[in-house]
Amino acid sequence: MTKPESPLRRFGAATMALATAFAAVAACGSDADKRAAPAAAGSHSAHAGGSSAPPQPLRAGERFVNLKMAEAYTPAPPEGGGTDEYRCQVIDPGLTKAAFLTGTQVMPENGAIAHHAIVYAVPPGGAAAVREQDAKTPGLGWQCFGGTGVAGAEVEEGDAAWVDTWAPGATETLLDQDAGFKLEPGGLIVLQIHYNLLATDGKPAGSDRSAVRLRLTDGTPQTRELETWSLDAPTDLPCAADESGPLCDRAASIADVTKRFGPDVGEMADRQVEECNQGGAPKPGDTQTCDHKVEAPMTLFAGFGHMHLLGRAIKVELNPGTPKAKVVLDVPQFDFDNQRLMKLSSPVEVGPGDTLRVTCTHDAGLRKLLPQLSKLPPRYVVWGDGTSDEMCTGIMSVSPRKS
């Protein structure tokens, strides 16, 4: 590991609702179903459009803060072809005192190209790194995928919080009134927007200046501060039976990830195998799992599953195989574009002696169906930060508690 691990932030180097609540997630995950057929190659264009609904009324002590991107941005597809741009923008909330974030709503300006968005809260300690990344990158913001892409401000390292995800039709993400993410003066918001230009054949389609509405409260002595606990499992997805190429070799694929993202990310695949698999050997296949021991008393308030474009399903279980077994998170039809943070129907108390198991299923067959991947060479997919790499993470919003 590159830094000491907190029992609340175990993820490794490099990022719920119970059954009834997750029925809504499955219903919203129509894009995941569309990927199963060749028509999926054009399904992203249908996902665009729509607007966010009005927020719920303010509760006692709450206030809204509306934030906009610094300037309008005109997205362009990446060099070498493609129709998708993932762009991170810095938004300064300008706080003069600490506040708790209890609700978030993304308000896209150009629904024709804004495909989905993720909101990250970066503490003051990561602000300088974020501003440096923004300053050294031409244009407004910088290219990113699946995270902020800024060392010192990543959810994977516990240096930032993933507080919301927006997709067309999404409403405000509303947390409990007395539980929220603490925002400090000097901290920043990073808004990642996935711009999709499929409908215009990858040509510019106008500008966008999206906004984010934060629901803030000063809190009380009873307010619980939320932190991110990331439960990861290995990704060892071989090439499909009809695929071949130099990157279909596991060692070659890991070497490629290391070249693109450095040794910390490149070592992740083997490190996860050592931590999660009995005997420390890779288990190539569609489905991977890992057990995480709870080391400190905490309360689970919310969560979601995170994978990339080949993700099919993700589940987090509490104490599987015991009389106390409970499904905490179940996303049977994962949709990369709808990774909503969902509040649990009721908080779940866990502590030492408990186990949380994360299980992910990926599908190499999706590679041929998705525009972002169809022109890339086949590969043995391991953990990595890129579009063609994968992750398996149950990201839980938790609060420490006294035993």
mmCIF file of C-alpha atoms in Angstrom:
data_model
loop_
_atom_site.group_PDB
_atom_site.id
_atom_site.type_symbol
_atom_site.label_atom_id
_atom_site.label_comp_id
_atom_site.label_asym_id
_atom_site.label_seq_id
_atom_site.Cartn_x
_atom_site.Cartn_y
_atom_site.Cartn_z
ATOM 1 C CA MET A 1 0.000 0.000 0.000
ATOM 2 C CA THR A 2 1.120 3.529 -0.621
ATOM 3 C CA LYS A 3 -0.360 4.881 2.605
ATOM 4 C CA PRO A 4 -1.611 3.518 5.943
ATOM 5 C CA GLU A 5 -5.132 2.213 5.667
ATOM 6 C CA SER A 6 -8.066 3.309 7.782
ATOM 7 C CA PRO A 7 -10.629 0.609 8.574
ATOM 8 C CA LEU A 8 -13.189 3.023 7.097
ATOM 9 C CA ARG A 9 -11.260 3.681 3.897
ATOM 10 C CA ARG A 10 -9.739 0.411 2.794
ATOM 11 C CA PHE A 11 -9.517 0.392 -0.985
ATOM 12 C CA GLY A 12 -5.910 -0.188 -2.056
ATOM 13 C CA ALA A 13 -3.750 2.019 -4.190
ATOM 14 C CA ALA A 14 -4.854 3.458 -7.372
ATOM 15 C CA THR A 15 -13.855 3.752 -6.798
ATOM 16 C CA MET A 16 -27.673 0.758 -0.010
ATOM 17 C CA ALA A 17 -30.602 0.366 -0.572
ATOM 18 C CA LEU A 18 -32.000 -3.039 0.447
ATOM 19 C CA ALA A 19 -34.019 -5.109 -1.996
ATOM 20 C CA THR A 20 -37.003 -2.764 -2.288
ATOM 21 C CA ALA A 21 -34.935 0.362 -2.874
ATOM 22 C CA PHE A 22 -32.743 -1.341 -5.428
ATOM 23 C CA ALA A 23 -35.746 -2.289 -7.490
ATOM 24 C CA ALA A 24 -35.713 1.368 -8.501
ATOM 25 C CA VAL A 25 -32.062 1.139 -9.517
ATOM 26 C CA ALA A 26 -32.763 -1.922 -11.654
ATOM 27 C CA ALA A 27 -35.665 -0.122 -13.291
ATOM 28 C CA CYS A 28 -33.454 2.831 -14.114
ATOM 29 C CA GLY A 29 -30.755 0.563 -15.487
ATOM 30 C CA SER A 30 -32.291 0.080 -18.889
ATOM 31 C CA ASP A 31 -29.003 0.811 -20.638
ATOM 32 C CA ALA A 32 -27.517 -2.288 -19.050
ATOM 33 C CA ASP A 33 -30.254 -4.387 -20.616
ATOM 34 C CA LYS A 34 -29.737 -2.763 -24.023
ATOM 35 C CA ARG A 35 -26.059 -3.708 -23.968
ATOM 36 C CA ALA A 36 -27.039 -7.361 -24.268
ATOM 37 C CA ALA A 37 -27.980 -6.907 -27.940
ATOM 38 C CA PRO A 38 -26.056 -5.501 -30.924
ATOM 39 C CA ALA A 39 -28.394 -2.500 -30.904
ATOM 40 C CA ALA A 40 -26.532 -1.416 -27.788
ATOM 41 C CA ALA A 41 -23.885 0.161 -29.967
ATOM 42 C CA GLY A 42 -26.209 3.105 -30.427
ATOM 43 C CA SER A 43 -28.144 2.987 -27.190
ATOM 44 C CA HIS A 44 -26.266 5.817 -25.500
ATOM 45 C CA SER A 45 -27.843 8.448 -27.710
ATOM 46 C CA ALA A 46 -31.282 7.485 -26.443
ATOM 47 C CA HIS A 47 -30.108 7.992 -22.899
ATOM 48 C CA ALA A 48 -29.423 11.683 -23.391
ATOM 49 C CA GLY A 49 -31.928 14.413 -22.655
ATOM 50 C CA GLY A 50 -34.329 14.987 -19.820
ATOM 51 C CA SER A 51 -34.045 17.256 -16.827
ATOM 52 C CA SER A 52 -33.753 16.816 -13.095
ATOM 53 C CA ALA A 53 -36.921 17.178 -11.027
ATOM 54 C CA PRO A 54 -37.347 19.924 -8.417
ATOM 55 C CA PRO A 55 -35.758 19.149 -5.044
ATOM 56 C CA GLN A 56 -37.661 18.189 -1.933
ATOM 57 C CA PRO A 57 -38.484 21.081 0.440
ATOM 58 C CA LEU A 58 -35.754 22.231 2.791
ATOM 59 C CA ARG A 59 -35.784 20.698 6.251
ATOM 60 C CA ALA A 60 -35.104 22.622 9.460
ATOM 61 C CA GLY A 61 -31.645 24.211 9.409
ATOM 62 C CA GLU A 62 -30.939 23.420 5.741
ATOM 63 C CA ARG A 63 -30.146 25.795 2.885
ATOM 64 C CA PHE A 64 -29.474 25.455 -0.821
ATOM 65 C CA VAL A 65 -26.232 26.555 -2.481
ATOM 66 C CA ASN A 66 -26.349 26.671 -6.284
ATOM 67 C CA LEU A 67 -23.000 26.285 -8.044
ATOM 68 C CA LYS A 68 -22.201 26.557 -11.762
ATOM 69 C CA MET A 69 -19.249 25.513 -13.860
ATOM 70 C CA ALA A 70 -16.842 28.437 -14.156
ATOM 71 C CA GLU A 71 -17.484 28.766 -17.898
ATOM 72 C CA ALA A 72 -19.377 27.077 -20.679
ATOM 73 C CA TYR A 73 -17.486 24.108 -22.138
ATOM 74 C CA THR A 74 -17.743 22.681 -25.649
ATOM 75 C CA PRO A 75 -16.935 18.959 -25.526
ATOM 76 C CA ALA A 76 -14.927 17.212 -28.209
ATOM 77 C CA PRO A 77 -14.302 13.488 -28.661
ATOM 78 C CA PRO A 78 -10.849 12.141 -27.790
ATOM 79 C CA GLU A 79 -8.137 11.973 -30.432
ATOM 80 C CA GLY A 80 -8.196 8.827 -32.511
ATOM 81 C CA GLY A 81 -11.972 8.696 -32.839
ATOM 82 C CA GLY A 82 -14.836 7.990 -30.482
ATOM 83 C CA THR A 83 -17.968 9.808 -29.406
ATOM 84 C CA ASP A 84 -17.489 10.149 -25.666
ATOM 85 C CA GLU A 85 -15.668 12.674 -23.517
ATOM 86 C CA TYR A 86 -15.385 12.415 -19.746
ATOM 87 C CA ARG A 87 -14.536 15.887 -18.431
ATOM 88 C CA CYS A 88 -13.852 17.006 -14.859
ATOM 89 C CA GLN A 89 -14.559 20.592 -13.828
ATOM 90 C CA VAL A 90 -13.599 22.393 -10.603
ATOM 91 C CA ILE A 91 -16.344 24.219 -8.706
ATOM 92 C CA ASP A 92 -15.494 26.201 -5.573
ATOM 93 C CA PRO A 93 -18.386 26.242 -3.071
ATOM 94 C CA GLY A 94 -16.742 29.215 -1.326
ATOM 95 C CA LEU A 95 -17.477 28.013 2.192
ATOM 96 C CA THR A 96 -16.374 30.215 5.081
ATOM 97 C CA LYS A 97 -17.317 27.650 7.728
ATOM 98 C CA ALA A 98 -17.800 23.893 7.844
ATOM 99 C CA ALA A 99 -21.129 22.470 6.707
ATOM 100 C CA PHE A 100 -22.695 19.061 6.177
ATOM 101 C CA LEU A 101 -23.852 18.012 2.716
ATOM 102 C CA THR A 102 -27.220 16.267 3.069
ATOM 103 C CA GLY A 103 -28.457 16.416 -0.513
ATOM 104 C CA THR A 104 -27.108 16.906 -4.040
ATOM 105 C CA GLN A 105 -28.696 17.545 -7.405
ATOM 106 C CA VAL A 106 -26.960 17.965 -10.769
ATOM 107 C CA MET A 107 -28.672 20.401 -13.132
ATOM 108 C CA PRO A 108 -27.388 19.893 -16.702
ATOM 109 C CA GLU A 109 -27.669 22.818 -19.090
ATOM 110 C CA ASN A 110 -27.347 20.916 -22.378
ATOM 111 C CA GLY A 111 -29.315 17.688 -22.006
ATOM 112 C CA ALA A 112 -28.620 16.727 -25.613
ATOM 113 C CA ILE A 113 -24.991 15.926 -24.829
ATOM 114 C CA ALA A 114 -24.818 15.568 -21.036
ATOM 115 C CA HIS A 115 -25.104 11.799 -20.671
ATOM 116 C CA HIS A 116 -24.410 11.372 -16.973
ATOM 117 C CA ALA A 117 -22.449 13.111 -14.223
ATOM 118 C CA ILE A 118 -20.642 12.360 -10.955
ATOM 119 C CA VAL A 119 -20.083 14.783 -8.084
ATOM 120 C CA TYR A 120 -16.969 14.485 -5.905
ATOM 121 C CA ALA A 121 -16.241 16.416 -2.709
ATOM 122 C CA VAL A 122 -12.505 17.122 -2.313
ATOM 123 C CA PRO A 123 -11.267 18.170 1.162
ATOM 124 C CA PRO A 124 -8.916 21.166 1.551
ATOM 125 C CA GLY A 125 -5.905 18.831 1.585
ATOM 126 C CA GLY A 126 -6.549 17.828 -2.026
ATOM 127 C CA ALA A 127 -7.542 21.258 -3.343
ATOM 128 C CA ALA A 128 -4.037 22.290 -4.446
ATOM 129 C CA ALA A 129 -3.587 19.098 -6.496
ATOM 130 C CA VAL A 130 -6.964 19.620 -8.178
ATOM 131 C CA ARG A 131 -6.222 23.248 -9.035
ATOM 132 C CA GLU A 132 -2.795 22.264 -10.381
ATOM 133 C CA GLN A 133 -4.361 19.620 -12.624
ATOM 134 C CA ASP A 134 -6.864 22.156 -13.908
ATOM 135 C CA ALA A 135 -4.186 24.807 -14.538
ATOM 136 C CA LYS A 136 -1.818 22.544 -16.455
ATOM 137 C CA THR A 137 -4.506 21.103 -18.735
ATOM 138 C CA PRO A 138 -5.474 23.089 -21.862
ATOM 139 C CA GLY A 139 -9.062 24.272 -21.886
ATOM 140 C CA LEU A 140 -11.604 24.196 -19.090
ATOM 141 C CA GLY A 141 -11.141 21.218 -16.785
ATOM 142 C CA TRP A 142 -9.404 17.965 -17.759
ATOM 143 C CA GLN A 143 -10.096 14.511 -19.178
ATOM 144 C CA CYS A 144 -11.071 11.912 -16.551
ATOM 145 C CA PHE A 145 -12.854 8.569 -16.306
ATOM 146 C CA GLY A 146 -14.293 6.715 -13.329
ATOM 147 C CA GLY A 147 -12.687 9.147 -10.855
ATOM 148 C CA THR A 148 -11.115 12.571 -10.584
ATOM 149 C CA GLY A 149 -7.840 11.330 -12.044
ATOM 150 C CA VAL A 150 -5.919 13.507 -9.590
ATOM 151 C CA ALA A 151 -3.447 11.951 -7.148
ATOM 152 C CA GLY A 152 -4.335 13.223 -3.689
ATOM 153 C CA ALA A 153 -7.989 13.711 -4.598
ATOM 154 C CA GLU A 154 -9.224 10.215 -5.449
ATOM 155 C CA VAL A 155 -12.062 8.292 -3.848
ATOM 156 C CA GLU A 156 -9.976 5.132 -4.232
ATOM 157 C CA GLU A 157 -7.446 6.468 -1.738
ATOM 158 C CA GLY A 158 -9.979 7.936 0.664
ATOM 159 C CA ASP A 159 -8.885 11.456 -0.348
ATOM 160 C CA ALA A 160 -12.284 12.479 -1.751
ATOM 161 C CA ALA A 161 -15.921 11.463 -1.412
ATOM 162 C CA TRP A 162 -18.211 10.333 -4.233
ATOM 163 C CA VAL A 163 -21.387 12.174 -3.182
ATOM 164 C CA ASP A 164 -23.756 11.869 -6.129
ATOM 165 C CA THR A 165 -24.342 10.570 -9.638
ATOM 166 C CA TRP A 166 -26.817 12.053 -12.111
ATOM 167 C CA ALA A 167 -28.490 10.495 -15.111
ATOM 168 C CA PRO A 168 -31.420 11.908 -17.104
ATOM 169 C CA GLY A 169 -34.589 11.810 -15.033
ATOM 170 C CA ALA A 170 -32.737 11.559 -11.731
ATOM 171 C CA THR A 171 -34.045 13.481 -8.753
ATOM 172 C CA GLU A 172 -32.114 14.945 -5.841
ATOM 173 C CA THR A 173 -30.011 12.507 -3.814
ATOM 174 C CA LEU A 174 -31.359 13.154 -0.304
ATOM 175 C CA LEU A 175 -29.629 11.806 2.808
ATOM 176 C CA ASP A 176 -30.819 11.697 6.406
ATOM 177 C CA GLN A 177 -31.085 15.125 7.971
ATOM 178 C CA ASP A 178 -28.595 14.232 10.710
ATOM 179 C CA ALA A 179 -26.032 12.438 8.513
ATOM 180 C CA GLY A 180 -23.952 14.038 5.784
ATOM 181 C CA PHE A 181 -20.572 14.580 4.166
ATOM 182 C CA LYS A 182 -18.631 17.280 5.986
ATOM 183 C CA LEU A 183 -17.387 20.078 3.723
ATOM 184 C CA GLU A 184 -14.617 22.344 5.047
ATOM 185 C CA PRO A 185 -13.597 25.862 3.984
ATOM 186 C CA GLY A 186 -11.068 25.535 1.179
ATOM 187 C CA GLY A 187 -12.565 22.292 -0.093
ATOM 188 C CA LEU A 188 -13.735 21.903 -3.684
ATOM 189 C CA ILE A 189 -16.393 20.181 -5.727
ATOM 190 C CA VAL A 190 -15.298 18.264 -8.826
ATOM 191 C CA LEU A 191 -18.055 17.695 -11.367
ATOM 192 C CA GLN A 192 -17.354 14.935 -13.870
ATOM 193 C CA ILE A 193 -19.654 14.983 -16.894
ATOM 194 C CA HIS A 194 -19.842 12.289 -19.526
ATOM 195 C CA TYR A 195 -20.568 14.081 -22.800
ATOM 196 C CA ASN A 196 -21.888 11.795 -25.522
ATOM 197 C CA LEU A 197 -21.667 12.935 -29.154
ATOM 198 C CA LEU A 198 -22.973 9.752 -30.759
ATOM 199 C CA ALA A 199 -26.014 11.517 -32.234
ATOM 200 C CA THR A 200 -23.721 13.987 -34.053
ATOM 201 C CA ASP A 201 -21.208 11.372 -35.246
ATOM 202 C CA GLY A 202 -18.582 12.675 -32.861
ATOM 203 C CA LYS A 203 -18.806 16.290 -34.014
ATOM 204 C CA PRO A 204 -19.125 19.227 -31.587
ATOM 205 C CA ALA A 205 -22.747 19.751 -30.534
ATOM 206 C CA GLY A 206 -22.758 23.019 -28.645
ATOM 207 C CA SER A 207 -21.541 24.071 -25.243
ATOM 208 C CA ASP A 208 -22.630 23.171 -21.731
ATOM 209 C CA ARG A 209 -22.496 24.997 -18.418
ATOM 210 C CA SER A 210 -24.068 22.614 -15.949
ATOM 211 C CA ALA A 211 -24.728 23.374 -12.296
ATOM 212 C CA VAL A 212 -24.913 21.552 -8.977
ATOM 213 C CA ARG A 213 -27.341 22.329 -6.158
ATOM 214 C CA LEU A 214 -25.992 21.470 -2.694
ATOM 215 C CA ARG A 215 -28.261 21.030 0.323
ATOM 216 C CA LEU A 216 -26.200 22.165 3.328
ATOM 217 C CA THR A 217 -26.734 22.335 7.075
ATOM 218 C CA ASP A 218 -24.517 23.508 9.924
ATOM 219 C CA GLY A 219 -25.334 20.306 11.768
ATOM 220 C CA THR A 220 -25.867 19.593 15.444
ATOM 221 C CA PRO A 221 -23.928 17.601 18.052
ATOM 222 C CA GLN A 222 -25.964 14.594 16.880
ATOM 223 C CA THR A 223 -25.060 14.923 13.181
ATOM 224 C CA ARG A 224 -23.145 11.890 11.940
ATOM 225 C CA GLU A 225 -20.214 12.594 9.588
ATOM 226 C CA LEU A 226 -20.154 10.262 6.603
ATOM 227 C CA GLU A 227 -16.994 8.700 5.230
ATOM 228 C CA THR A 228 -16.374 6.441 2.257
ATOM 229 C CA TRP A 229 -15.575 2.774 2.794
ATOM 230 C CA SER A 230 -14.729 1.022 -0.452
ATOM 231 C CA LEU A 231 -15.020 -2.768 -0.625
ATOM 232 C CA ASP A 232 -13.099 -4.071 -3.628
ATOM 233 C CA ALA A 233 -12.604 -7.456 -5.273
ATOM 234 C CA PRO A 234 -10.187 -8.568 -8.015
ATOM 235 C CA THR A 235 -10.951 -8.280 -11.701
ATOM 236 C CA ASP A 236 -9.585 -11.214 -13.695
ATOM 237 C CA LEU A 237 -11.646 -11.247 -16.882
ATOM 238 C CA PRO A 238 -10.052 -13.241 -19.735
ATOM 239 C CA CYS A 239 -10.601 -12.458 -23.390
ATOM 240 C CA ALA A 240 -13.726 -14.006 -24.894
ATOM 241 C CA ALA A 241 -13.377 -17.376 -26.614
ATOM 242 C CA ASP A 242 -13.391 -15.768 -30.066
ATOM 243 C CA GLU A 243 -10.818 -13.086 -29.181
ATOM 244 C CA SER A 244 -7.036 -13.155 -29.370
ATOM 245 C CA GLY A 245 -4.139 -10.753 -29.203
ATOM 246 C CA PRO A 246 -1.023 -9.908 -27.198
ATOM 247 C CA LEU A 247 -3.013 -8.244 -24.389
ATOM 248 C CA CYS A 248 -5.062 -11.405 -23.844
ATOM 249 C CA ASP A 249 -2.136 -12.513 -21.664
ATOM 250 C CA ARG A 250 -2.616 -11.499 -18.009
ATOM 251 C CA ALA A 251 1.003 -10.472 -17.443
ATOM 252 C CA ALA A 252 1.046 -8.407 -20.642
ATOM 253 C CA SER A 253 -2.179 -6.665 -19.657
ATOM 254 C CA ILE A 254 -0.818 -5.818 -16.195
ATOM 255 C CA ALA A 255 2.344 -4.459 -17.797
ATOM 256 C CA ASP A 256 0.181 -2.263 -20.037
ATOM 257 C CA VAL A 257 -1.801 -0.928 -17.044
ATOM 258 C CA THR A 258 1.476 -0.215 -15.246
ATOM 259 C CA LYS A 259 2.787 1.699 -18.267
ATOM 260 C CA ARG A 260 -0.361 3.818 -18.462
ATOM 261 C CA PHE A 261 -0.972 4.523 -14.775
ATOM 262 C CA GLY A 262 2.218 3.712 -12.854
ATOM 263 C CA PRO A 263 3.258 0.930 -10.469
ATOM 264 C CA ASP A 264 0.708 1.670 -7.730
ATOM 265 C CA VAL A 265 -2.178 0.903 -10.072
ATOM 266 C CA GLY A 266 -0.272 -1.802 -11.931
ATOM 267 C CA GLU A 267 0.381 -3.728 -8.705
ATOM 268 C CA MET A 268 -3.269 -3.631 -7.691
ATOM 269 C CA ALA A 269 -4.333 -6.774 -9.583
ATOM 270 C CA ASP A 270 -1.818 -9.040 -7.846
ATOM 271 C CA ARG A 271 -2.293 -7.329 -4.488
ATOM 272 C CA GLN A 272 -6.047 -7.937 -4.586
ATOM 273 C CA VAL A 273 -5.524 -11.587 -5.494
ATOM 274 C CA GLU A 274 -3.211 -12.032 -2.503
ATOM 275 C CA GLU A 275 -5.714 -10.392 -0.159
ATOM 276 C CA CYS A 276 -8.902 -11.972 -1.482
ATOM 277 C CA ASN A 277 -8.130 -15.406 -2.940
ATOM 278 C CA GLN A 278 -7.183 -18.334 -0.746
ATOM 279 C CA GLY A 279 -3.740 -19.454 -1.871
ATOM 280 C CA GLY A 280 -3.055 -16.116 -3.542
ATOM 281 C CA ALA A 281 -3.650 -17.343 -7.111
ATOM 282 C CA PRO A 282 -5.706 -15.598 -9.821
ATOM 283 C CA LYS A 283 -9.086 -17.149 -10.605
ATOM 284 C CA PRO A 284 -9.838 -16.126 -14.196
ATOM 285 C CA GLY A 285 -13.548 -15.799 -14.864
ATOM 286 C CA ASP A 286 -16.591 -13.573 -15.119
ATOM 287 C CA THR A 287 -17.329 -13.447 -11.387
ATOM 288 C CA GLN A 288 -14.974 -12.457 -8.569
ATOM 289 C CA THR A 289 -15.490 -12.031 -4.834
ATOM 290 C CA CYS A 290 -13.719 -10.768 -1.722
ATOM 291 C CA ASP A 291 -14.478 -10.833 2.014
ATOM 292 C CA HIS A 292 -13.709 -7.747 4.112
ATOM 293 C CA LYS A 293 -13.513 -7.987 7.898
ATOM 294 C CA VAL A 294 -15.098 -5.112 9.785
ATOM 295 C CA GLU A 295 -12.438 -3.741 12.132
ATOM 296 C CA ALA A 296 -14.313 -0.929 13.890
ATOM 297 C CA PRO A 297 -17.921 -0.173 14.917
ATOM 298 C CA MET A 298 -19.740 1.799 12.242
ATOM 299 C CA THR A 299 -23.145 2.500 10.756
ATOM 300 C CA LEU A 300 -23.879 1.960 7.063
ATOM 301 C CA PHE A 301 -26.137 4.714 5.744
ATOM 302 C CA ALA A 302 -25.945 4.522 1.940
ATOM 303 C CA GLY A 303 -23.950 3.063 -0.930
ATOM 304 C CA PHE A 304 -23.698 1.992 -4.551
ATOM 305 C CA GLY A 305 -21.731 -0.340 -6.790
ATOM 306 C CA HIS A 306 -18.901 0.814 -9.042
ATOM 307 C CA MET A 307 -17.571 -0.983 -12.094
ATOM 308 C CA HIS A 308 -16.723 0.203 -15.601
ATOM 309 C CA LEU A 309 -18.294 -0.566 -18.969
ATOM 310 C CA LEU A 310 -18.063 -4.387 -18.814
ATOM 311 C CA GLY A 311 -19.898 -4.599 -15.496
ATOM 312 C CA ARG A 312 -23.002 -6.788 -15.343
ATOM 313 C CA ALA A 313 -23.898 -7.155 -11.653
ATOM 314 C CA ILE A 314 -22.594 -6.309 -8.187
ATOM 315 C CA LYS A 315 -23.656 -7.364 -4.694
ATOM 316 C CA VAL A 316 -22.543 -6.657 -1.127
ATOM 317 C CA GLU A 317 -23.588 -9.109 1.599
ATOM 318 C CA LEU A 318 -23.256 -8.882 5.366
ATOM 319 C CA ASN A 319 -22.128 -12.068 7.130
ATOM 320 C CA PRO A 320 -22.935 -14.412 4.211
ATOM 321 C CA GLY A 321 -23.595 -18.040 5.115
ATOM 322 C CA THR A 322 -24.565 -17.250 8.705
ATOM 323 C CA PRO A 323 -27.899 -16.774 10.496
ATOM 324 C CA LYS A 324 -27.174 -13.017 10.458
ATOM 325 C CA ALA A 325 -26.762 -12.912 6.668
ATOM 326 C CA LYS A 326 -28.221 -9.845 4.951
ATOM 327 C CA VAL A 327 -27.970 -8.404 1.456
ATOM 328 C CA VAL A 328 -26.844 -4.787 1.828
ATOM 329 C CA LEU A 329 -26.511 -3.959 -1.867
ATOM 330 C CA ASP A 330 -27.840 -5.827 -4.887
ATOM 331 C CA VAL A 331 -27.594 -4.452 -8.418
ATOM 332 C CA PRO A 332 -28.486 -7.375 -10.715
ATOM 333 C CA GLN A 333 -28.363 -5.173 -13.847
ATOM 334 C CA PHE A 334 -25.456 -2.781 -13.431
ATOM 335 C CA ASP A 335 -25.526 0.440 -15.463
ATOM 336 C CA PHE A 336 -22.322 2.475 -15.591
ATOM 337 C CA ASP A 337 -24.357 5.591 -16.373
ATOM 338 C CA ASN A 338 -26.626 5.266 -13.336
ATOM 339 C CA GLN A 339 -24.386 4.580 -10.359
ATOM 340 C CA ARG A 340 -26.721 6.311 -7.932
ATOM 341 C CA LEU A 341 -25.845 6.769 -4.289
ATOM 342 C CA MET A 342 -28.869 5.277 -2.541
ATOM 343 C CA LYS A 343 -29.866 5.705 1.082
ATOM 344 C CA LEU A 344 -30.512 2.439 2.915
ATOM 345 C CA SER A 345 -34.118 1.863 3.953
ATOM 346 C CA SER A 346 -32.737 1.851 7.489
ATOM 347 C CA PRO A 347 -29.155 2.213 8.793
ATOM 348 C CA VAL A 348 -27.215 -1.029 9.339
ATOM 349 C CA GLU A 349 -24.973 -1.382 12.376
ATOM 350 C CA VAL A 350 -21.775 -3.416 11.943
ATOM 351 C CA GLY A 351 -18.678 -3.995 14.027
ATOM 352 C CA PRO A 352 -15.714 -6.274 14.746
ATOM 353 C CA GLY A 353 -16.569 -9.886 13.973
ATOM 354 C CA ASP A 354 -18.753 -8.980 10.990
ATOM 355 C CA THR A 355 -17.831 -9.638 7.356
ATOM 356 C CA LEU A 356 -18.883 -7.757 4.223
ATOM 357 C CA ARG A 357 -18.517 -9.679 0.961
ATOM 358 C CA VAL A 358 -18.471 -7.958 -2.424
ATOM 359 C CA THR A 359 -19.181 -9.929 -5.603
ATOM 360 C CA CYS A 360 -18.919 -8.616 -9.177
ATOM 361 C CA THR A 361 -19.770 -10.106 -12.550
ATOM 362 C CA HIS A 362 -18.254 -8.701 -15.759
ATOM 363 C CA ASP A 363 -18.913 -9.609 -19.382
ATOM 364 C CA ALA A 364 -16.141 -9.504 -22.007
ATOM 365 C CA GLY A 365 -18.789 -9.886 -24.713
ATOM 366 C CA LEU A 366 -19.898 -6.288 -24.148
ATOM 367 C CA ARG A 367 -16.583 -5.083 -25.593
ATOM 368 C CA LYS A 368 -17.819 -5.615 -29.160
ATOM 369 C CA LEU A 369 -21.126 -3.849 -28.519
ATOM 370 C CA LEU A 370 -20.039 -0.583 -26.915
ATOM 371 C CA PRO A 371 -18.734 2.325 -29.022
ATOM 372 C CA GLN A 372 -16.120 3.231 -26.398
ATOM 373 C CA LEU A 373 -14.557 -0.244 -26.576
ATOM 374 C CA SER A 374 -15.416 -1.801 -29.941
ATOM 375 C CA LYS A 375 -12.343 -0.436 -31.740
ATOM 376 C CA LEU A 376 -9.862 -1.292 -28.976
ATOM 377 C CA PRO A 377 -7.794 -4.492 -29.063
ATOM 378 C CA PRO A 378 -9.098 -7.305 -26.848
ATOM 379 C CA ARG A 379 -7.421 -7.679 -23.462
ATOM 380 C CA TYR A 380 -7.346 -9.751 -20.326
ATOM 381 C CA VAL A 381 -9.099 -7.164 -18.129
ATOM 382 C CA VAL A 382 -7.610 -6.358 -14.745
ATOM 383 C CA TRP A 383 -7.982 -3.503 -12.269
ATOM 384 C CA GLY A 384 -7.166 -0.119 -13.803
ATOM 385 C CA ASP A 385 -8.305 3.469 -14.179
ATOM 386 C CA GLY A 386 -8.964 3.463 -17.928
ATOM 387 C CA THR A 387 -12.077 2.965 -20.030
ATOM 388 C CA SER A 388 -10.835 -0.444 -21.182
ATOM 389 C CA ASP A 389 -9.893 -1.525 -17.653
ATOM 390 C CA GLU A 390 -12.260 -2.559 -14.884
ATOM 391 C CA MET A 391 -13.009 -2.222 -11.203
ATOM 392 C CA CYS A 392 -15.202 -4.033 -8.688
ATOM 393 C CA THR A 393 -16.137 -1.900 -5.709
ATOM 394 C CA GLY A 394 -19.034 -1.589 -3.323
ATOM 395 C CA ILE A 395 -18.735 2.022 -2.114
ATOM 396 C CA MET A 396 -20.494 2.496 1.208
ATOM 397 C CA SER A 397 -21.218 5.759 3.024
ATOM 398 C CA VAL A 398 -20.543 5.015 6.684
ATOM 399 C CA SER A 399 -20.150 6.785 9.990
ATOM 400 C CA PRO A 400 -17.914 5.610 12.839
ATOM 401 C CA ARG A 401 -19.633 4.997 16.149
ATOM 402 C CA LYS A 402 -18.608 4.170 19.661
ATOM 403 C CA SER A 403 -18.675 0.471 20.524
#
